[in-house]
GROMACS .gro file of C-alpha atoms in nm:
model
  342
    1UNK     CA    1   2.805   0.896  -3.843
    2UNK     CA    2   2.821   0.517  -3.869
    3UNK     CA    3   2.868   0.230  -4.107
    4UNK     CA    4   2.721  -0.068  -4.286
    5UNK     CA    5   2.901  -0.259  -4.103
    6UNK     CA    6   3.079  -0.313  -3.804
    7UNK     CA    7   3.315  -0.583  -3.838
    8UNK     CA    8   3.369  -0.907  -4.043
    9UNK     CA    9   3.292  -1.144  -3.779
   10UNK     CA   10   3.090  -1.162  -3.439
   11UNK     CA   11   3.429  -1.095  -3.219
   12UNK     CA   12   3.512  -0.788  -3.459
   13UNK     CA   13   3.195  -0.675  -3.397
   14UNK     CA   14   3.184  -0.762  -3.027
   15UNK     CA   15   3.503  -0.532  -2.981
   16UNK     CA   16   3.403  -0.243  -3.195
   17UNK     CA   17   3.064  -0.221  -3.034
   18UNK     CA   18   3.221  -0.220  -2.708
   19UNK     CA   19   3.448   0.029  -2.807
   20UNK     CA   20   3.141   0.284  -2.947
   21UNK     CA   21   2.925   0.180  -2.577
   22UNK     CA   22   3.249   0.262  -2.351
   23UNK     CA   23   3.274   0.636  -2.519
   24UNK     CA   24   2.890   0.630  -2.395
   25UNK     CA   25   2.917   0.483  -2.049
   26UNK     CA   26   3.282   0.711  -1.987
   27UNK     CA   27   3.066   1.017  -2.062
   28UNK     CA   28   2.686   0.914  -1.895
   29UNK     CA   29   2.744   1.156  -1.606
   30UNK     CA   30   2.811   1.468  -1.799
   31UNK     CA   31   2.593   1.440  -2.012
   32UNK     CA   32   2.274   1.697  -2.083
   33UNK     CA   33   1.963   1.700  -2.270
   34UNK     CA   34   2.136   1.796  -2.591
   35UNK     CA   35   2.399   1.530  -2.576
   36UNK     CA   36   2.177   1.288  -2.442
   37UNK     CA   37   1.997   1.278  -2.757
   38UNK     CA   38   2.366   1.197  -2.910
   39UNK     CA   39   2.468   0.912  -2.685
   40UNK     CA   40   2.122   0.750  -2.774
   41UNK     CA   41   2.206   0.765  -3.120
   42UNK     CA   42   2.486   0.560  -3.067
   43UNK     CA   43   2.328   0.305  -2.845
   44UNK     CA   44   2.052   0.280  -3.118
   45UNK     CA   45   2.301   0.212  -3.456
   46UNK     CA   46   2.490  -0.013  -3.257
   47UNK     CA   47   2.219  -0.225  -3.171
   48UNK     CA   48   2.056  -0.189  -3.512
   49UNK     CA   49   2.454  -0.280  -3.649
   50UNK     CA   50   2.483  -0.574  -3.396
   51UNK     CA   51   2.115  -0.728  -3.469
   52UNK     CA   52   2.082  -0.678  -3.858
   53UNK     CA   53   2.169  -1.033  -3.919
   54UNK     CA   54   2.004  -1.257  -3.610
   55UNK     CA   55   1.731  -1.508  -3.559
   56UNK     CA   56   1.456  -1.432  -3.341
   57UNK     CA   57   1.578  -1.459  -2.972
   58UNK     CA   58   1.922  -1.357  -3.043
   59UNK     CA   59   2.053  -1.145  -2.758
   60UNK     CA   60   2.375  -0.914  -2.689
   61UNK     CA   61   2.437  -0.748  -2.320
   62UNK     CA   62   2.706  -0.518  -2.246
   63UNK     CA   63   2.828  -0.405  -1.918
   64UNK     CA   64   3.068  -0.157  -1.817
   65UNK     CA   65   3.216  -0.132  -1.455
   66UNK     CA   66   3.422   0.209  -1.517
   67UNK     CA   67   3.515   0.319  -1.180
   68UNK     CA   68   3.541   0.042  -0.861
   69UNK     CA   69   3.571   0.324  -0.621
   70UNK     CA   70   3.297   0.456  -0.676
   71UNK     CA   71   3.019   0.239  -0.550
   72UNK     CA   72   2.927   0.142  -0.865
   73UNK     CA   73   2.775   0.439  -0.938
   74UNK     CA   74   2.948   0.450  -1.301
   75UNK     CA   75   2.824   0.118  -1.424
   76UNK     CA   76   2.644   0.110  -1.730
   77UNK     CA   77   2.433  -0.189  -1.892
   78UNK     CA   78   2.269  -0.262  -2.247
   79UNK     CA   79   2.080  -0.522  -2.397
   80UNK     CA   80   1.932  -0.604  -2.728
   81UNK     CA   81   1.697  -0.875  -2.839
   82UNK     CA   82   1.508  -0.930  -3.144
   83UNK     CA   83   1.100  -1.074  -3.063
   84UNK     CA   84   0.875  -1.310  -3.267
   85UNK     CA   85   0.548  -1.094  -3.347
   86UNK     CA   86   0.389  -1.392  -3.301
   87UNK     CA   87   0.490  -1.450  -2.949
   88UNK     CA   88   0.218  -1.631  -2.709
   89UNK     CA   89   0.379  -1.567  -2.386
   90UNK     CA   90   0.556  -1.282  -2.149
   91UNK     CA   91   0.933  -1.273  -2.240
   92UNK     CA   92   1.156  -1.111  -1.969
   93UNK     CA   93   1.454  -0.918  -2.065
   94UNK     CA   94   1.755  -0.924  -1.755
   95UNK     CA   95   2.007  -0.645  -1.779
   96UNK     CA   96   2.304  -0.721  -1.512
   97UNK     CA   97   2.654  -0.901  -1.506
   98UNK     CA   98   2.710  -1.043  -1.188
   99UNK     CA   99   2.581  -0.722  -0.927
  100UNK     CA  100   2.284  -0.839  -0.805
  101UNK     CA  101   2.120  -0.553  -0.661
  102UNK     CA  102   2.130  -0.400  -1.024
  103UNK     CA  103   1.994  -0.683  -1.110
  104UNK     CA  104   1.660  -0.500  -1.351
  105UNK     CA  105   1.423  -0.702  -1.507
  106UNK     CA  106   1.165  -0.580  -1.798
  107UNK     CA  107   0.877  -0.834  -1.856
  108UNK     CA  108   0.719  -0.764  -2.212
  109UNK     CA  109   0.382  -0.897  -2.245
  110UNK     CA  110   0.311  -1.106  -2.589
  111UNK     CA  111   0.036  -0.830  -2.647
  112UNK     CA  112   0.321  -0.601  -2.772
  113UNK     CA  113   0.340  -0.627  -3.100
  114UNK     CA  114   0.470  -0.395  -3.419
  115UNK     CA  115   0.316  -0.180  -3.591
  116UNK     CA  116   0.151  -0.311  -3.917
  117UNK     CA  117   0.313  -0.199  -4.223
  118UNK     CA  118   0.103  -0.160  -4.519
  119UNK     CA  119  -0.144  -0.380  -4.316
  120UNK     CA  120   0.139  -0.629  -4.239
  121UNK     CA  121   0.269  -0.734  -3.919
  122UNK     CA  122   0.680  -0.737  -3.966
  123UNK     CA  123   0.771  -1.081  -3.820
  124UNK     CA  124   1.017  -0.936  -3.602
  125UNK     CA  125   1.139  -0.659  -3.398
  126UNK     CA  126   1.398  -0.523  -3.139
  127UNK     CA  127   1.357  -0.431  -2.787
  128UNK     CA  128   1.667  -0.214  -2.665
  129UNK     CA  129   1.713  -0.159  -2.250
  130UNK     CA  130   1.959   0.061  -2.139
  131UNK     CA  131   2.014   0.106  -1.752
  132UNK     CA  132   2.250   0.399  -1.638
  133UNK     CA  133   2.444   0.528  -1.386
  134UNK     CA  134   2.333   0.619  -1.065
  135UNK     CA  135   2.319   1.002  -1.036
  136UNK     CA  136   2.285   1.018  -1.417
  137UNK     CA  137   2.009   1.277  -1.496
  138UNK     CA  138   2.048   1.449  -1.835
  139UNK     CA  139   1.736   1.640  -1.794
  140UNK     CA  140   1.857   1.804  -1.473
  141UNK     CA  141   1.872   2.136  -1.651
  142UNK     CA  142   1.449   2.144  -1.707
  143UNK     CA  143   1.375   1.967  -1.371
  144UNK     CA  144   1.476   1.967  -1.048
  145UNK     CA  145   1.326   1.660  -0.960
  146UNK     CA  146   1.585   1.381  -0.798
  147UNK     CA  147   1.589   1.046  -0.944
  148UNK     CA  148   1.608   0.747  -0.680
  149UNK     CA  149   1.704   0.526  -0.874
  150UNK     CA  150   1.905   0.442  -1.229
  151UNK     CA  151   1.735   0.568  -1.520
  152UNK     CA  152   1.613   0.311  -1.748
  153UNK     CA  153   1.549   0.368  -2.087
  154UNK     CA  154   1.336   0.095  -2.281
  155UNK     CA  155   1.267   0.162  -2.664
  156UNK     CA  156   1.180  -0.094  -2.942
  157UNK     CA  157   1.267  -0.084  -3.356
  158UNK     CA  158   1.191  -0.297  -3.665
  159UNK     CA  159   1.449  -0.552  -3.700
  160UNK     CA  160   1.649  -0.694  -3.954
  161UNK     CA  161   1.921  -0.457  -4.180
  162UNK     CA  162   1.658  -0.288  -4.389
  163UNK     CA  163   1.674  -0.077  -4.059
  164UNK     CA  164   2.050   0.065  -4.204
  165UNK     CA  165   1.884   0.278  -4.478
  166UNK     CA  166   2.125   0.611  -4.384
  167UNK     CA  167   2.483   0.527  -4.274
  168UNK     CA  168   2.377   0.860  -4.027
  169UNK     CA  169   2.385   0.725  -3.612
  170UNK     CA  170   2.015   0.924  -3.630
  171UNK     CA  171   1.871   0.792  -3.893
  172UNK     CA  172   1.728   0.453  -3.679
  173UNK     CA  173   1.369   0.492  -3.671
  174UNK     CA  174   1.169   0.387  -3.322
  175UNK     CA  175   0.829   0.288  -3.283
  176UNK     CA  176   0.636   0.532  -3.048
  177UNK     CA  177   0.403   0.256  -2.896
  178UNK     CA  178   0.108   0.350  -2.637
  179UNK     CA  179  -0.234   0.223  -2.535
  180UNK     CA  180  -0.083  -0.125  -2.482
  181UNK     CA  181  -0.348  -0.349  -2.373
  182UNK     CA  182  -0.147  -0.542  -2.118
  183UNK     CA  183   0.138  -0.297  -1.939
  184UNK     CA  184   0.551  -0.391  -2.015
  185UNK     CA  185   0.650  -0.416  -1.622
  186UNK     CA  186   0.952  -0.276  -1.503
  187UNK     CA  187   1.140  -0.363  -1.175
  188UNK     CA  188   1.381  -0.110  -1.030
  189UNK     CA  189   1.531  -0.068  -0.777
  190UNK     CA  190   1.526   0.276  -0.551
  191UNK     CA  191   1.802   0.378  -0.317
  192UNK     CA  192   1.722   0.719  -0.178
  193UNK     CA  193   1.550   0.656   0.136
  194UNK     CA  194   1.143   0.798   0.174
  195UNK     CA  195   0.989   0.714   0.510
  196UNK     CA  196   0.631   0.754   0.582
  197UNK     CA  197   0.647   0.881   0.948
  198UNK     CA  198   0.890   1.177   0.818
  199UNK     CA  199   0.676   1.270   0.520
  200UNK     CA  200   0.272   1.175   0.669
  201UNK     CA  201   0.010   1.439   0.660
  202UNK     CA  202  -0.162   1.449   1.007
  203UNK     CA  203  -0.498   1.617   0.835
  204UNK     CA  204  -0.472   1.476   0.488
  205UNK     CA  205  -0.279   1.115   0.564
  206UNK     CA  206  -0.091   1.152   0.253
  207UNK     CA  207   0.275   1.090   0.259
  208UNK     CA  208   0.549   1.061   0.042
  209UNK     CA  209   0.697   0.765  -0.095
  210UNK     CA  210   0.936   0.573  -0.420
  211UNK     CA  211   0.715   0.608  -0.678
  212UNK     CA  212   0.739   0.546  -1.038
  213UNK     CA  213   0.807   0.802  -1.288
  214UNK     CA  214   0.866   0.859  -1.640
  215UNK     CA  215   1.009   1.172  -1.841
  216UNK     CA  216   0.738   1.381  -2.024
  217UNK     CA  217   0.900   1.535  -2.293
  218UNK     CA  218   0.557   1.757  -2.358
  219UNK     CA  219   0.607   1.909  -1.981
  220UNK     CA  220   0.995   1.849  -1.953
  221UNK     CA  221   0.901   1.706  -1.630
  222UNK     CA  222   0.948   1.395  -1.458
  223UNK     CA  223   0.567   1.240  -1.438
  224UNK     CA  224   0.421   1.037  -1.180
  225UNK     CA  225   0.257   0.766  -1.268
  226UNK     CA  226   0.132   0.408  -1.124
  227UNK     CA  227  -0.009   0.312  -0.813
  228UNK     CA  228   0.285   0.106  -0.646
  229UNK     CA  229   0.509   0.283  -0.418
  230UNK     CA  230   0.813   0.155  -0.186
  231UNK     CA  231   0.837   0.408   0.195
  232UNK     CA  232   1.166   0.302   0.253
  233UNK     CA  233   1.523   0.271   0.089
  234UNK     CA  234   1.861   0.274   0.274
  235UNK     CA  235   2.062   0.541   0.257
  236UNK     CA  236   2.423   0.342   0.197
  237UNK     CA  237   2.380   0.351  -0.175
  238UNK     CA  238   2.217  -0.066  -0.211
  239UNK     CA  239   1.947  -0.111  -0.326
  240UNK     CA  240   1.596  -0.102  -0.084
  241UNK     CA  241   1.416  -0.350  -0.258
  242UNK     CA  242   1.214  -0.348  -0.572
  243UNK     CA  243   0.921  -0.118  -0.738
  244UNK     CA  244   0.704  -0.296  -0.984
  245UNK     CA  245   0.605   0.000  -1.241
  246UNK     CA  246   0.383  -0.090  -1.492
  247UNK     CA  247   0.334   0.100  -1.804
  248UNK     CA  248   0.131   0.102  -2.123
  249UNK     CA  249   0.396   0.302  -2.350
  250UNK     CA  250   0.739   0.227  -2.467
  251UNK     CA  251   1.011   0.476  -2.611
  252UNK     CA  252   1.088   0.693  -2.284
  253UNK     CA  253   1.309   0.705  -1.957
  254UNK     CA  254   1.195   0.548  -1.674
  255UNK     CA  255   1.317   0.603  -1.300
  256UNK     CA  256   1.196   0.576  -0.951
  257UNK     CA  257   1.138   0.920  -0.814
  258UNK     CA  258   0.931   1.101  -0.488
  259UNK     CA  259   0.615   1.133  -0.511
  260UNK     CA  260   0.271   1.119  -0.306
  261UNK     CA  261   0.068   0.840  -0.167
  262UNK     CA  262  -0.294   0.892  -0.061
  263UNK     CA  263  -0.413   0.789   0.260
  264UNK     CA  264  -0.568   0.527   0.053
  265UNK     CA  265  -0.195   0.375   0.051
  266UNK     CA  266  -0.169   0.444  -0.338
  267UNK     CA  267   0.013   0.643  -0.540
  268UNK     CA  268  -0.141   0.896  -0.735
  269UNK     CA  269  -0.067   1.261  -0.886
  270UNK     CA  270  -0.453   1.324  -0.722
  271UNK     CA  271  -0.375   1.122  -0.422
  272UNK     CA  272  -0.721   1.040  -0.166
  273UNK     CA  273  -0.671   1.252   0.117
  274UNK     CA  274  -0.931   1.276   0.473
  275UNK     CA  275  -1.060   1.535   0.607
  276UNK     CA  276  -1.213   1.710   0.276
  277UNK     CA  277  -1.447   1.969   0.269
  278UNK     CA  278  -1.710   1.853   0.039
  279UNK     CA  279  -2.036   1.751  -0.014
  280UNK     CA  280  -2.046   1.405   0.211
  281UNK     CA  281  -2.182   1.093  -0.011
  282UNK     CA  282  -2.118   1.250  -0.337
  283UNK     CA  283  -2.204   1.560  -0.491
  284UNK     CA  284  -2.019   1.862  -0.589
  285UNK     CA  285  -1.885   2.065  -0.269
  286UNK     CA  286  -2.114   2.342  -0.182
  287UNK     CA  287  -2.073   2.583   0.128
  288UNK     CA  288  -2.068   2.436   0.517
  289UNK     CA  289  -2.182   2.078   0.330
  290UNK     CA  290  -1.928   1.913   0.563
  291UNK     CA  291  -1.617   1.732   0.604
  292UNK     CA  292  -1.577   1.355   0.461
  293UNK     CA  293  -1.231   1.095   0.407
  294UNK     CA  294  -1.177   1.030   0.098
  295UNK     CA  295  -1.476   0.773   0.085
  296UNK     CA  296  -1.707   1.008   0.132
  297UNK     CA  297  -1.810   0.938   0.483
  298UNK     CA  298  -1.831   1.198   0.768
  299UNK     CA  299  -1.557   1.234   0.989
  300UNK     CA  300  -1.612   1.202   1.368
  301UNK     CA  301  -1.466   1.431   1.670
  302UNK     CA  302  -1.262   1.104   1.774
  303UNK     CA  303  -1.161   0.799   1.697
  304UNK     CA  304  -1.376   0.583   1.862
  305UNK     CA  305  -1.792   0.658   1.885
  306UNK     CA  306  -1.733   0.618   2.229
  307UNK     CA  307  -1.501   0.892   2.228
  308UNK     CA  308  -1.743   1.104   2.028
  309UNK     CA  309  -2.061   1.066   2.260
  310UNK     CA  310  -1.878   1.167   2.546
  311UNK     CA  311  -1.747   1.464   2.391
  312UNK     CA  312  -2.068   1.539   2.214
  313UNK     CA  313  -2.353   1.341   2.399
  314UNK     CA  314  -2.597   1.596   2.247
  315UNK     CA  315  -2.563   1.415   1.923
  316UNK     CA  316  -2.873   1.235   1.828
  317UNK     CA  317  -2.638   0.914   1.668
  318UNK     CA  318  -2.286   0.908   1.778
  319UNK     CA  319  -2.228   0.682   1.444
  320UNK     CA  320  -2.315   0.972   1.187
  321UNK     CA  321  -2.218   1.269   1.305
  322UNK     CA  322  -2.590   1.402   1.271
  323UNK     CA  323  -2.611   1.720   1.445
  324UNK     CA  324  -2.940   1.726   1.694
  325UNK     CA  325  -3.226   1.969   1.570
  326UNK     CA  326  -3.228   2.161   1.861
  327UNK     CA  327  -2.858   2.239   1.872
  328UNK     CA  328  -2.739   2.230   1.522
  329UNK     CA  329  -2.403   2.446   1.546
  330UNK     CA  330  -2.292   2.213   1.870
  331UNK     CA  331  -1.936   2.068   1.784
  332UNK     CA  332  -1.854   2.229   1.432
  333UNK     CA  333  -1.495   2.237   1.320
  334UNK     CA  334  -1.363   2.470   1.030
  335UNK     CA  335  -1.570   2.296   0.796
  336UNK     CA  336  -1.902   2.288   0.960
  337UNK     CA  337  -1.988   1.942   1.053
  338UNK     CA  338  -2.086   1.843   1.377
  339UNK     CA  339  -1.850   1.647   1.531
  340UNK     CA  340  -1.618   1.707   1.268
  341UNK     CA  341  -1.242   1.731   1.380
  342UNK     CA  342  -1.094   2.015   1.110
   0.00000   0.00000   0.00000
């Protein structure tokens, strides 16, 4: 439960608030899927509380350092901000207090916009970040998937009190926007190391890398999704560097997680792989139609055609892989194709 009001002046409510986010931030590492739902009810009326009477561009940001001795692995940071509708440029949201590898930034393109309400745009609205402690997973219990970075959760709300209509912590309403038509871009920062030479595919050439993911509450999964990646992060607990991930959706949890590059070097769920068995050029696959990289072209014996027409000098061209008509089975591999290497 909540309140119309939390305090009588901006330090009254600058206390109080802090008081409601530290309960939060104190419990962030034991929390699960059930009380995670709680905590971001509290995050939410707070912000809705803290915002109900500012101009646009107003901003609050709270950070919490709980425990020193642990590598900061307990700090917690929020941020509200109330947007123009009407903006005409990106506006970039920073959520950090003086650690500059946490240092995330959300750039919100001035495509995002409100939903209309009775075919009117509301001038204004809120954009709530919240970045977590490291380790903190609440949906652990559905997935076993690792996260490799702090989860981030980005979410956006009307503004202004009429938001305040229940004095219930889950009664603030959030807009469930997708199909934006330029993506919000998110930059976090992974620190679970993911090497290419320890994860690479010697047939396929896909490899696993930091990849950006995003929780699917339909599959209780962690999804893949984007095609930037980072292959390595050190293992000391600091941050490796920074993964762009762009997406077209707001109101989820974000995080950097493992997942597979193609030999294409992007990241993809369906990643390009060589060394298929399909129908070369295009084409469904059909039986002994031949092995191709992911661009459809035929693979050779070797890596060179040099290689190739001393292995195979029967070949009538040692640049296609064309098998001669007098000798068509010379040089097959598993998949049938002359001077194929499967």
């Amino acid at each position: 439960a909540g309140a119309s009001s939390i305090g009588d002046n901006d330090a009254q409510k600058a206390q109080i608030a802090q008081q409601y986010l530290k309960i939060v931030a104190n419990c962030q590492l034991r929390l699960t899927e059930s009380t995670y739902e709680s905590a971001q009810h509290i995050i939410d009326y707070v912000g809705a509380l803290w915002m109900k009477d500012k101009g646009v561009g107003s901003a609050q940001r709270e950070y919490f350092e709980l425990d020193k001795d642990l590598a900061e692995q307990s700090n917690f940071y929020v941020a509200y901000e109330r947007f123009s509708s009407s903006r005409v440029s990106t506006q970039v949201m920073r959520v950090y207090t003086g650690v500059q590898q946490d240092a995330i930034e959300v750039h919100f393109p001035a495509s995002l916009q409100p939903p209309a309400e009775n075919s009117v745009m509301p001038p204004t609205f809120d954009v709530q970040v919240v970045l977590f402690a490291k380790t903190m997973n609440p949906y652990s219990s559905f997935s076993n998937t690792t996260l490799n970075s702090r989860m981030l959760a980005v979410t956006a709300r009307r503004g202004g009190a009429h938001v305040l209509g229940s004095d219930r912590a889950d009664a603030i309403p959030r807009y469930n926007i997708d199909g934006l038509a330029d993506p919000v871009e998110m930059y976090l920062s992974a620190y679970v190391e993911v090497t290419k030479a320890a994860t690479k595919n010697a047939t396929s050439g896909t490899y696993k890398g930091n990849v950006c993911g995003a929780w699917n509450q339909s599959s209780t999964d962690w999804t893949q999704y984007s095609e930037e990646f980072l292959v390595k992060a050190t293992s000391d607990g600091t941050a490796q560097g920074t993964l762009t991930c762009r997406t077209h959706h707001l109101n989820s949890d974000f995080a950097v997680i493992t997942g597979v590059v193609g030999c294409d070097n992007r990241a993809s769920t369906s990643p390009a792989v060589n060394n298929v068995c399909m129908k070369c050029n295009g084409g469904a696959p059909e039986g002994r139609q031949g092995i191709c990289d992911w661009e459809g072209v035929p693979c050779l014996l070797a890596n060179s055609h040099t290689e190739v027409a001393a292995k195979c000098p029967h070949l009538s061209s040692s640049s296609s892989n064309a098998c001669p008509p007098e000798n068509p089975d010379c040089c097959l591999d598993s998949c049938y194709v002359c001077g194929g290497k499967n």
